[in-house]
PDB file of N, CA and C in Angstrom:
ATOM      1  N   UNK Q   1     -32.623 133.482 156.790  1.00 64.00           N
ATOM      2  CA  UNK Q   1     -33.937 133.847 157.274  1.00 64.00           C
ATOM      3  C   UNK Q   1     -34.919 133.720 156.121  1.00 64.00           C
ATOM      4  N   UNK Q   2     -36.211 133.420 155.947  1.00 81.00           N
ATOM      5  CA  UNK Q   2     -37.244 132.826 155.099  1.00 81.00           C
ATOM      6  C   UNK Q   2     -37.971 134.181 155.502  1.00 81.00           C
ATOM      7  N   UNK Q   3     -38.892 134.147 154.391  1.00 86.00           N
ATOM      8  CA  UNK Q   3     -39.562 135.266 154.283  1.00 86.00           C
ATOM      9  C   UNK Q   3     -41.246 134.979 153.424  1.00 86.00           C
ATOM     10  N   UNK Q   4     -41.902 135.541 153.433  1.00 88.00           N
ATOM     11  CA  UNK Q   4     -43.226 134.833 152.373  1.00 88.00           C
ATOM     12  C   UNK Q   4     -42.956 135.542 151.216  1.00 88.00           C
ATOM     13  N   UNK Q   5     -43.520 134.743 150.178  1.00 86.00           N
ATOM     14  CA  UNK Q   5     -43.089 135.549 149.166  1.00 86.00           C
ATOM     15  C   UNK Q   5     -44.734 134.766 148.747  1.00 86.00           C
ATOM     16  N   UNK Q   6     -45.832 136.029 148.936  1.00 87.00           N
ATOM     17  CA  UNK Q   6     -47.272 134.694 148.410  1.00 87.00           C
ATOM     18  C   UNK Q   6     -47.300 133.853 148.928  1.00 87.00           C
ATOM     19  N   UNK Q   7     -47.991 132.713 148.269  1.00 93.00           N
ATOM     20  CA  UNK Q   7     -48.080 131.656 149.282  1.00 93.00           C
ATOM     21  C   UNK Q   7     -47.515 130.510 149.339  1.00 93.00           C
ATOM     22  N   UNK Q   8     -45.886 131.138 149.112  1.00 94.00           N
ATOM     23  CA  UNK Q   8     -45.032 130.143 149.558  1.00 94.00           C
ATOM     24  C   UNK Q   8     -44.035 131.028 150.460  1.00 94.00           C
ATOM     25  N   UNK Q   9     -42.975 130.524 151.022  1.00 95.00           N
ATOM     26  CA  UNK Q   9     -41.900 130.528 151.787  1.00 95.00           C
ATOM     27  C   UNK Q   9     -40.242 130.859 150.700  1.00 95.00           C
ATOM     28  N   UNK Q  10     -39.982 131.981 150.481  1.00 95.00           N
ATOM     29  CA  UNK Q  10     -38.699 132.156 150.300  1.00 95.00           C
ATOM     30  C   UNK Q  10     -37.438 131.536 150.915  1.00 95.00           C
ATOM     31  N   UNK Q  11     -36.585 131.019 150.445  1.00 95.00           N
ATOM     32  CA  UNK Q  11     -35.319 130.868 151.594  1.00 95.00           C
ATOM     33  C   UNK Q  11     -33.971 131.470 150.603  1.00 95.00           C
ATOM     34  N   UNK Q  12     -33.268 132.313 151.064  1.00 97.00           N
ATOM     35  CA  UNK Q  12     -31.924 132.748 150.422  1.00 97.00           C
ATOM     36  C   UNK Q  12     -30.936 131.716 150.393  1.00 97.00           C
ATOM     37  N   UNK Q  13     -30.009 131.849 148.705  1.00 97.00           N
ATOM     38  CA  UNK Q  13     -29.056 130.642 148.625  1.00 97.00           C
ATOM     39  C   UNK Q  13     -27.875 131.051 149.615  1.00 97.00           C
ATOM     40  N   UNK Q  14     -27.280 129.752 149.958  1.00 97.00           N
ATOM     41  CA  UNK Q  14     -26.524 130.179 151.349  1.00 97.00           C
ATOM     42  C   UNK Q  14     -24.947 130.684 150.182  1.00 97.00           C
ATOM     43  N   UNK Q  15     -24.851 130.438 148.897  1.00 98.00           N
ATOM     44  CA  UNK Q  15     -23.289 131.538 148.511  1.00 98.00           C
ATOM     45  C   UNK Q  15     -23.845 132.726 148.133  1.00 98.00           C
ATOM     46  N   UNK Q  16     -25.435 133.309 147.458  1.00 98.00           N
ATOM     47  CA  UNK Q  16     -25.478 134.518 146.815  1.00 98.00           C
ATOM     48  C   UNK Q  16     -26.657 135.463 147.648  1.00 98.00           C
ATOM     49  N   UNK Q  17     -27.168 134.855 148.764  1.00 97.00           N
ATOM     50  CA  UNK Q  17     -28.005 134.952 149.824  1.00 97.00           C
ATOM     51  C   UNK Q  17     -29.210 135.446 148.812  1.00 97.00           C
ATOM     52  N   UNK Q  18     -29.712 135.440 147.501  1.00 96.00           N
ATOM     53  CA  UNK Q  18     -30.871 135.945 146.806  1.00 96.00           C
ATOM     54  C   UNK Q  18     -32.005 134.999 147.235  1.00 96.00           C
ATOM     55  N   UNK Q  19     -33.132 135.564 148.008  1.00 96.00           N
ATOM     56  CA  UNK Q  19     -33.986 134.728 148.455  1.00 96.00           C
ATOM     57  C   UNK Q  19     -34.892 134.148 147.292  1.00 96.00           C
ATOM     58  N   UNK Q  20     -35.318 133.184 147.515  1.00 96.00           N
ATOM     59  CA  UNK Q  20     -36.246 132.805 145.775  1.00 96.00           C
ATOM     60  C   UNK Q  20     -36.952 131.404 146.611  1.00 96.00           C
ATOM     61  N   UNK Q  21     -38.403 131.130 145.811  1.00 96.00           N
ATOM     62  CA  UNK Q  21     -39.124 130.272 145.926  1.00 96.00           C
ATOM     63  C   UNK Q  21     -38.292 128.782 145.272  1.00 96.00           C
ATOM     64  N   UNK Q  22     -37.772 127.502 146.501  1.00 96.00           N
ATOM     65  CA  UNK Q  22     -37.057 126.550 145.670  1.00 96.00           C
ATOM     66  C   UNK Q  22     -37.713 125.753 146.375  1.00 96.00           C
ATOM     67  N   UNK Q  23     -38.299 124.226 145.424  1.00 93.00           N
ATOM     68  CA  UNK Q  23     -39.356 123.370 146.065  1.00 93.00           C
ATOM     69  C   UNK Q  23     -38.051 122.260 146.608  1.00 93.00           C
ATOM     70  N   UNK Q  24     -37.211 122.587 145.568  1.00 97.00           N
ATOM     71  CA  UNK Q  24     -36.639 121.041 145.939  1.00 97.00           C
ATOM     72  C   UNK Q  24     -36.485 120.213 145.379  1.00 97.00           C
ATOM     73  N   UNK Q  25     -35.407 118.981 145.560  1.00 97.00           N
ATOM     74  CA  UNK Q  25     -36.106 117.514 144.778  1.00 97.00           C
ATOM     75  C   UNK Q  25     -35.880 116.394 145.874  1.00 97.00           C
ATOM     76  N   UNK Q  26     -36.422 115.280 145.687  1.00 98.00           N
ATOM     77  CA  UNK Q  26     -35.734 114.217 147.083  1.00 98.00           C
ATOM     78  C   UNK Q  26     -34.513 113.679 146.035  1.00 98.00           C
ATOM     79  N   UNK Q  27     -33.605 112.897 146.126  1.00 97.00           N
ATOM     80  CA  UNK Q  27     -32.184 112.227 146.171  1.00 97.00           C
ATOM     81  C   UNK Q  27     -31.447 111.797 147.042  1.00 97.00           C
ATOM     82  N   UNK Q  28     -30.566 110.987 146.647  1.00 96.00           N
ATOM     83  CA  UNK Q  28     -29.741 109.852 147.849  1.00 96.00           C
ATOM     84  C   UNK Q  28     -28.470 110.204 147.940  1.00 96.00           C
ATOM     85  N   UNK Q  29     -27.909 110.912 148.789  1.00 93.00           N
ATOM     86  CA  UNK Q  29     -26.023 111.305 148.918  1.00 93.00           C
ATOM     87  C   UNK Q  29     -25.870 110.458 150.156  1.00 93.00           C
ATOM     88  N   UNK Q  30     -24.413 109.415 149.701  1.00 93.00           N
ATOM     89  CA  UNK Q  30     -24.211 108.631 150.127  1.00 93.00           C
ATOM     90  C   UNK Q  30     -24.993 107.610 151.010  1.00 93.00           C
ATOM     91  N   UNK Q  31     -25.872 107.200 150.457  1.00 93.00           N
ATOM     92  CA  UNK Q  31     -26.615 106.356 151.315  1.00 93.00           C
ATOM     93  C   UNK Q  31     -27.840 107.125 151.615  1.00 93.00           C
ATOM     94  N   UNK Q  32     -28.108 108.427 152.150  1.00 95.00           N
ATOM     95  CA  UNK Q  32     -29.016 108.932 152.894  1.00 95.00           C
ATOM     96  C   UNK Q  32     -29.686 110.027 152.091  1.00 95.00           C
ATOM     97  N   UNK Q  33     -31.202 109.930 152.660  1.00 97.00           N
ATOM     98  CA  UNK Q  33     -31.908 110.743 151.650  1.00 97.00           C
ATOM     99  C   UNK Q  33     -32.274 112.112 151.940  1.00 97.00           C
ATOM    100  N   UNK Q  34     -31.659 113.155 150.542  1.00 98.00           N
ATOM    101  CA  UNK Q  34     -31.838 114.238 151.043  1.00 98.00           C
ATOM    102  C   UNK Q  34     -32.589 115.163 150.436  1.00 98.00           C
ATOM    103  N   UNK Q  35     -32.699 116.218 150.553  1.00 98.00           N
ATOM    104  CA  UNK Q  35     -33.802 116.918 149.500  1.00 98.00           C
ATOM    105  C   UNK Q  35     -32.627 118.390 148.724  1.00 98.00           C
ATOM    106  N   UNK Q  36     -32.508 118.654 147.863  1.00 98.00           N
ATOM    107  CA  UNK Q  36     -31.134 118.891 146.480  1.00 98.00           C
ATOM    108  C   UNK Q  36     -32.286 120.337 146.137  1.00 98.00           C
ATOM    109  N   UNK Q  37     -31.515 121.397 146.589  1.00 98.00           N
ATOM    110  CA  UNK Q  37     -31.663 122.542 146.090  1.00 98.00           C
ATOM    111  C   UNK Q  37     -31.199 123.267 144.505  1.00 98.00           C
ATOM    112  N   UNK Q  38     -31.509 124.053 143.625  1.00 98.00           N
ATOM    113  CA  UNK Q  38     -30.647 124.811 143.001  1.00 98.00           C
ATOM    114  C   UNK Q  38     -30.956 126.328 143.076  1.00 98.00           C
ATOM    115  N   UNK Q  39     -29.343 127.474 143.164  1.00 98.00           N
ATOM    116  CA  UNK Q  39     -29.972 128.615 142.702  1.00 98.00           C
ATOM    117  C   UNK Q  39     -30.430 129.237 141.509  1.00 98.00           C
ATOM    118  N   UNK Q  40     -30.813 129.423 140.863  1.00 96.00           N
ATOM    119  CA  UNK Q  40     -31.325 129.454 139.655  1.00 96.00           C
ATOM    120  C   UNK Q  40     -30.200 130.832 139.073  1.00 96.00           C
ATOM    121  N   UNK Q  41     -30.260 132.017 140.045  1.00 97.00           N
ATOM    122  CA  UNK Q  41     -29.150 132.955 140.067  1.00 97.00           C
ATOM    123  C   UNK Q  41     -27.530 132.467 139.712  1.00 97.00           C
ATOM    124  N   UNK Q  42     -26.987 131.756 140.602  1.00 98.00           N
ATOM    125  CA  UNK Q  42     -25.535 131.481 140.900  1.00 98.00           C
ATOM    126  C   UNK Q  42     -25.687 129.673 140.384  1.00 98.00           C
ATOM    127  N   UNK Q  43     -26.433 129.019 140.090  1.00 98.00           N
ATOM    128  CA  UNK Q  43     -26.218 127.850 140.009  1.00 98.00           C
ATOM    129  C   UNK Q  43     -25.362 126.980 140.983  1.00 98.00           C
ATOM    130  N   UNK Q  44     -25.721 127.467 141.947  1.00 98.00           N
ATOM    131  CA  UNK Q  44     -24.880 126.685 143.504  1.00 98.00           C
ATOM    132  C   UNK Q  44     -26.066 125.795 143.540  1.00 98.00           C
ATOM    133  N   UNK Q  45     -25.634 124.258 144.142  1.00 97.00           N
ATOM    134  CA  UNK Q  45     -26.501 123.511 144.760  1.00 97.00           C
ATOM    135  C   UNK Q  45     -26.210 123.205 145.933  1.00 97.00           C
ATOM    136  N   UNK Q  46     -26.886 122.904 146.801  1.00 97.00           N
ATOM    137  CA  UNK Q  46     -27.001 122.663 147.913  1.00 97.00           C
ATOM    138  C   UNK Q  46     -27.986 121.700 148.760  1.00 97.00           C
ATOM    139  N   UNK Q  47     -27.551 120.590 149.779  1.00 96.00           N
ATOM    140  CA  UNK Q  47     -28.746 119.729 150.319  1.00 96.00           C
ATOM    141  C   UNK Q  47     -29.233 119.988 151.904  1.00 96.00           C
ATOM    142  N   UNK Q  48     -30.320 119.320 152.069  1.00 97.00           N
ATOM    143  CA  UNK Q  48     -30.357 119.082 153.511  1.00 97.00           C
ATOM    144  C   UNK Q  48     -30.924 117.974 153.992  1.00 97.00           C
ATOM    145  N   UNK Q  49     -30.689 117.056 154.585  1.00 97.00           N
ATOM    146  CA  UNK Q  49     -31.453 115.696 155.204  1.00 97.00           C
ATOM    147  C   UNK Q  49     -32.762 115.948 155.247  1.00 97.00           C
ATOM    148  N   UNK Q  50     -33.269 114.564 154.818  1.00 97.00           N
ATOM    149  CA  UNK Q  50     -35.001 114.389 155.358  1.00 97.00           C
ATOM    150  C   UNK Q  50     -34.737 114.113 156.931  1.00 97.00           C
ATOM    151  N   UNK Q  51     -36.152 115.297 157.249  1.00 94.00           N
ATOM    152  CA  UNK Q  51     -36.050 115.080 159.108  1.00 94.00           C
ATOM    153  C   UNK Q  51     -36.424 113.438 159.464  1.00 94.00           C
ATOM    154  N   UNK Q  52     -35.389 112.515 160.129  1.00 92.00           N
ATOM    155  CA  UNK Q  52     -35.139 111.530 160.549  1.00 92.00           C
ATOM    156  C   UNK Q  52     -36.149 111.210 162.023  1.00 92.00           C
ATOM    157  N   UNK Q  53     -35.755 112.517 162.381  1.00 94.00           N
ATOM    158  CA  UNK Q  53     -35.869 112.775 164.429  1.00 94.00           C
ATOM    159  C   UNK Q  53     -37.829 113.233 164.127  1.00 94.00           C
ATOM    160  N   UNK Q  54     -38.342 113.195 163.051  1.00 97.00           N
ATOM    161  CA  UNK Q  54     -39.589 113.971 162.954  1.00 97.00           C
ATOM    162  C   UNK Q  54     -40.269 113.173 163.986  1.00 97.00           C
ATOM    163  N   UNK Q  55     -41.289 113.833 165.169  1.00 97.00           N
ATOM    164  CA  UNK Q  55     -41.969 113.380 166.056  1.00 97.00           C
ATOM    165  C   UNK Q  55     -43.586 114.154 166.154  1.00 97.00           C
ATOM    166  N   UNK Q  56     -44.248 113.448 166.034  1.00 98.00           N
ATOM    167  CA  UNK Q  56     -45.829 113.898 166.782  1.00 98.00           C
ATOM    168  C   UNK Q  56     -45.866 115.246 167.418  1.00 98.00           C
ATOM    169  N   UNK Q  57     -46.753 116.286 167.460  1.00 97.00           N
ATOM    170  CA  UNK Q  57     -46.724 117.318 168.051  1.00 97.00           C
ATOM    171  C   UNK Q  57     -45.387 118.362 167.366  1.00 97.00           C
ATOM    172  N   UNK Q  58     -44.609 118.043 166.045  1.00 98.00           N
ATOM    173  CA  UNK Q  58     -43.379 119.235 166.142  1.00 98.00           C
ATOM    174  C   UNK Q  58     -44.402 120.439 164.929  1.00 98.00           C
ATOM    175  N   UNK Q  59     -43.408 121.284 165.197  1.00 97.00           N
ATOM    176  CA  UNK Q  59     -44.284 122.147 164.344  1.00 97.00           C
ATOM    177  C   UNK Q  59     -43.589 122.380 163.210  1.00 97.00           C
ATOM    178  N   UNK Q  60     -43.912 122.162 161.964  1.00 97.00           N
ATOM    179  CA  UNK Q  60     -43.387 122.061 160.790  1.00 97.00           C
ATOM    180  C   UNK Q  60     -43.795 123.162 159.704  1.00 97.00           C
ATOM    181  N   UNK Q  61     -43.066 122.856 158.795  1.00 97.00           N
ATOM    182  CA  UNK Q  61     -43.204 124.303 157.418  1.00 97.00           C
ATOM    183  C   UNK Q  61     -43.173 122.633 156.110  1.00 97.00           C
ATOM    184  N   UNK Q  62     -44.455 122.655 155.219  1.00 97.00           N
ATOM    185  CA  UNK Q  62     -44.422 122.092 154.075  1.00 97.00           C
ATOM    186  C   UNK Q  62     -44.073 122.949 153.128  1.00 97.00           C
ATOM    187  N   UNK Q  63     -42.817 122.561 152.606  1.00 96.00           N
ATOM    188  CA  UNK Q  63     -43.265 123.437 150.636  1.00 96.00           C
ATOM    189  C   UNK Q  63     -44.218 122.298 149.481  1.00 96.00           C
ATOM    190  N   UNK Q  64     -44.765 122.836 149.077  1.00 97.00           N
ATOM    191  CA  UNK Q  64     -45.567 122.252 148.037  1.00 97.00           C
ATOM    192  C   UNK Q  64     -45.807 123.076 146.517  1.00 97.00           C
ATOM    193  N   UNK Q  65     -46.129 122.226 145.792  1.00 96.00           N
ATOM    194  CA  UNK Q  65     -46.243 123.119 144.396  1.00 96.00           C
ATOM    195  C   UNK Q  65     -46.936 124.240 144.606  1.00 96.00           C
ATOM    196  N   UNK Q  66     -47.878 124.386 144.888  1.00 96.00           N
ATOM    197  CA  UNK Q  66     -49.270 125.253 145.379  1.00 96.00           C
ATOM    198  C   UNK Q  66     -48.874 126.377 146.179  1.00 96.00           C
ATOM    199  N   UNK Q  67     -48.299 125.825 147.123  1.00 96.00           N
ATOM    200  CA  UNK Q  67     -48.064 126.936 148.441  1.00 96.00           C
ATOM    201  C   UNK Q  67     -47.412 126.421 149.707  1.00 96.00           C
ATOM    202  N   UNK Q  68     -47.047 127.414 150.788  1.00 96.00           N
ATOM    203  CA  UNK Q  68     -46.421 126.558 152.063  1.00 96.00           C
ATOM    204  C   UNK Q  68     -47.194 126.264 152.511  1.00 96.00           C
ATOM    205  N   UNK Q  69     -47.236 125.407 153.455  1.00 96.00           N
ATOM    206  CA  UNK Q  69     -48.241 124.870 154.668  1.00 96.00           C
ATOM    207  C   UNK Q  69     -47.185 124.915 156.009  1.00 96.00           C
ATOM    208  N   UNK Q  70     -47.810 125.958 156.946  1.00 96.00           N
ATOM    209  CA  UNK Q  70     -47.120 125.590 158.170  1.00 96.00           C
ATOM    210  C   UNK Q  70     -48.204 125.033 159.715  1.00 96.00           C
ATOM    211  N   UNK Q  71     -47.728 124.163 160.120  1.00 97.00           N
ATOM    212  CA  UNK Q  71     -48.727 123.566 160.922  1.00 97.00           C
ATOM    213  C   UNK Q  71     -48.164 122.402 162.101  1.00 97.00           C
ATOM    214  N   UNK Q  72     -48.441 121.160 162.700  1.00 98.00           N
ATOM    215  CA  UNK Q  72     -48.089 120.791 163.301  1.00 98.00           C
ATOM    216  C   UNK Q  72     -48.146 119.099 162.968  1.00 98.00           C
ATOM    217  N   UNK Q  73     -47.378 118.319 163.282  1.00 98.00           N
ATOM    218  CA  UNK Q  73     -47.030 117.340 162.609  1.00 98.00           C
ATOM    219  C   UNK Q  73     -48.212 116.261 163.423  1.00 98.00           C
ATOM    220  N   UNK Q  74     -48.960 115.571 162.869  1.00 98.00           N
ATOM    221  CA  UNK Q  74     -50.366 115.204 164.024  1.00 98.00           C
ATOM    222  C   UNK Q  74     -50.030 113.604 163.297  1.00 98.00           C
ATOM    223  N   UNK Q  75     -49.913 112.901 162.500  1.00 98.00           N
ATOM    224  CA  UNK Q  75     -49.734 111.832 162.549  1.00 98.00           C
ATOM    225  C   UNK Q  75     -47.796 111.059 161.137  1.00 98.00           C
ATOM    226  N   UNK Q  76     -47.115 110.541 162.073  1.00 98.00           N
ATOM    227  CA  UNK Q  76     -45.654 110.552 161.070  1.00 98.00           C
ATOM    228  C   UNK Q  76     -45.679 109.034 160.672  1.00 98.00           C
ATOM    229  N   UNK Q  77     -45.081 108.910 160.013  1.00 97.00           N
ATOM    230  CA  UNK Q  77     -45.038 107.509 159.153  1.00 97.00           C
ATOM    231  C   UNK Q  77     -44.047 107.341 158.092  1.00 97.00           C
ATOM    232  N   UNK Q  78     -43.688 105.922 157.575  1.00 95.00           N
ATOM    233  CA  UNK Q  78     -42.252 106.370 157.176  1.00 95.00           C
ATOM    234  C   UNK Q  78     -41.738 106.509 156.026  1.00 95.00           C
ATOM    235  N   UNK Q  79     -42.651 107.233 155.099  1.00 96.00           N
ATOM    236  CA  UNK Q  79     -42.331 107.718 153.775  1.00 96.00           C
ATOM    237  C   UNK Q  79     -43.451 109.231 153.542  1.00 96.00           C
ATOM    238  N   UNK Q  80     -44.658 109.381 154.759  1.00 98.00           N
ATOM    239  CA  UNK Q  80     -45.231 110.297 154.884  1.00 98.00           C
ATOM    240  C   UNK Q  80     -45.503 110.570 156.245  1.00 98.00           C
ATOM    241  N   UNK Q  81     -46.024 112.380 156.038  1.00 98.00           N
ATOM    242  CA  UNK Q  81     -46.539 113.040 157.477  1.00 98.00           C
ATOM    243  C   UNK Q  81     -47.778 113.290 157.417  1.00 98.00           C
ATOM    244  N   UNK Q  82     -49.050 113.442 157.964  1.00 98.00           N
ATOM    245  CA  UNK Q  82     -50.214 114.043 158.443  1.00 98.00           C
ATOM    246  C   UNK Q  82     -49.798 115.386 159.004  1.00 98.00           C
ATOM    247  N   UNK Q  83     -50.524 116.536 158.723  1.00 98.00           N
ATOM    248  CA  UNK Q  83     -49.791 117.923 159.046  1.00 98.00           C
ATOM    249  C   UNK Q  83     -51.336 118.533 159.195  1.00 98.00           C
ATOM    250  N   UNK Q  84     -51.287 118.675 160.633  1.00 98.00           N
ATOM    251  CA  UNK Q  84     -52.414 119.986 160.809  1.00 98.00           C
ATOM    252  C   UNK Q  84     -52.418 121.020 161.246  1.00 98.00           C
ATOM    253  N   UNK Q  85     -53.581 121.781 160.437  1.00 96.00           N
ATOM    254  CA  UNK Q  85     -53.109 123.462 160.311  1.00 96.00           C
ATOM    255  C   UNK Q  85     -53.633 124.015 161.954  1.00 96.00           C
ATOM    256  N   UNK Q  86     -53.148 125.140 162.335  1.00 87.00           N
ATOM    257  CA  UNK Q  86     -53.759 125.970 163.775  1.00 87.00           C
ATOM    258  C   UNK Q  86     -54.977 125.399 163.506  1.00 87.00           C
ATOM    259  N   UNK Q  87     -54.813 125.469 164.820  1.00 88.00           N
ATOM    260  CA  UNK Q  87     -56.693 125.135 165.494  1.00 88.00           C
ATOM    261  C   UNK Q  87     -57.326 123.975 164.824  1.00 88.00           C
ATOM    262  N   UNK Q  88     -56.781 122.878 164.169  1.00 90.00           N
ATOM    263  CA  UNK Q  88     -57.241 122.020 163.230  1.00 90.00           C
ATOM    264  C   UNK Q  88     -58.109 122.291 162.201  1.00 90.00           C
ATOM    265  N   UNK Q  89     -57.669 123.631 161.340  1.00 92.00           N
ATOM    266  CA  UNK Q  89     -58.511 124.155 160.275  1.00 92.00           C
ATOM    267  C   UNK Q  89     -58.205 123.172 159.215  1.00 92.00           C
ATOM    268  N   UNK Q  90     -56.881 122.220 159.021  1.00 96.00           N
ATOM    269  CA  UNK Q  90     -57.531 121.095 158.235  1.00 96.00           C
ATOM    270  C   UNK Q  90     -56.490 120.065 158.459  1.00 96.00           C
ATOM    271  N   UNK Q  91     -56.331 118.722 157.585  1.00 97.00           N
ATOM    272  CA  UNK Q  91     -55.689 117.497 157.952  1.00 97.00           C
ATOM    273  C   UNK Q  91     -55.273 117.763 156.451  1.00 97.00           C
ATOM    274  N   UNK Q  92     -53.604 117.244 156.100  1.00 98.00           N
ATOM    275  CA  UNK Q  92     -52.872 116.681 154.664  1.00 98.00           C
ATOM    276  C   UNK Q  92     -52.192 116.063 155.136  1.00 98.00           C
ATOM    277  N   UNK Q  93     -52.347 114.642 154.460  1.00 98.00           N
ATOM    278  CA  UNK Q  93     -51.132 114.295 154.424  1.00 98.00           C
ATOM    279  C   UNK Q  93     -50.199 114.545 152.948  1.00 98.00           C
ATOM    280  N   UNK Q  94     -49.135 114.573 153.548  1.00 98.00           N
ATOM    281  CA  UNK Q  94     -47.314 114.833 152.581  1.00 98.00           C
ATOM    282  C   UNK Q  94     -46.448 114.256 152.539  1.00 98.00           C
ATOM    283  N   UNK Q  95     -45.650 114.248 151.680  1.00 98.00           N
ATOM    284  CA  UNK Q  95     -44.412 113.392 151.571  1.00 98.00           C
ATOM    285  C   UNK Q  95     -43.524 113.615 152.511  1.00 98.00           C
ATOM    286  N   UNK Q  96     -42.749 112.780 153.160  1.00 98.00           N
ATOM    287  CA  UNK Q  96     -41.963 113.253 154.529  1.00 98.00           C
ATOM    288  C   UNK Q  96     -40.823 114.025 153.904  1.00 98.00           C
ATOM    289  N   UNK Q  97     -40.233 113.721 152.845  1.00 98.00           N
ATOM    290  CA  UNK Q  97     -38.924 114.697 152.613  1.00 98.00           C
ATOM    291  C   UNK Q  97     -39.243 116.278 152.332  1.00 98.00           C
ATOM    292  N   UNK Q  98     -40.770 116.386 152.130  1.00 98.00           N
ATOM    293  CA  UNK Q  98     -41.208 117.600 152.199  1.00 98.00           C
ATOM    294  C   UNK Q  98     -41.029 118.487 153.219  1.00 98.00           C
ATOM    295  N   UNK Q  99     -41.266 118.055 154.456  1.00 98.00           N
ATOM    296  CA  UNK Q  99     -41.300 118.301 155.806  1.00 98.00           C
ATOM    297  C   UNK Q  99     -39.794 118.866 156.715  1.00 98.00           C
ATOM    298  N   UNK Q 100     -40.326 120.132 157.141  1.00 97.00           N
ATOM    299  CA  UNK Q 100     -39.009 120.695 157.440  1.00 97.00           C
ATOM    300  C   UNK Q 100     -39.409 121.153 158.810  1.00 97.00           C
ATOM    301  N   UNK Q 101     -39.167 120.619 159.878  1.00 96.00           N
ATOM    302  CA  UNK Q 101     -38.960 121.285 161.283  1.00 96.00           C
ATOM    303  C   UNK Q 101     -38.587 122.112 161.778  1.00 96.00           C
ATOM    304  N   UNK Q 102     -39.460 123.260 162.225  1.00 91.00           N
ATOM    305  CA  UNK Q 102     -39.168 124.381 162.838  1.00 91.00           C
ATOM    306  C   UNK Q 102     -38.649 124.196 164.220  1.00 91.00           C
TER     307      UNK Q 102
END
């Protein structure tokens, strides 16, 4: 479960469950590109696929240096997303491996 921690998004490591701000990196396991966690606590790493299935209209969570962005995916493309916030309070585009589907 994710939590805010400021204005980013916590997520707990899945061996020491300590929630902590982790941006990520992109990288390639076996062929396919994924985005490579570390805990900084337990030094476990861990990955998860770039969303493949990402479609128009999904509603997404960005991590970014700055802060999260959660919003709705308004234009996809295939190394970036267009992500707009409720009510179209604004337009970014982001790197797609950024992009995590709620």
């Amino acid at each position: 479960m994710s939590r805010s921690a400021g204005a980013h998004t916590a997520d707990p490591c899945p061996r020491c469950f300590i929630e902590a701000v982790r941006l990520g990196s992109p990288t390639t396991v076996a062929g396919r590109e994924v985005v490579e966690y570390l805990c900084d606590r337990c030094a476990h790493t861990w990955s998860r696929p770039v969303e493949e299935d990402l479609e128009v209209y999904d509603v997404v969570r960005v991590d970014l240096p700055e802060g999260t962005l959660h919003g709705i995916a308004w234009q996809v493309e295939a190394d970036r997303v267009q992500v707009r916030g409720t009510g179209g309070a604004w337009l970014r585009w982001v790197e797609r491996w950024r992009v995590i589907v709620y």
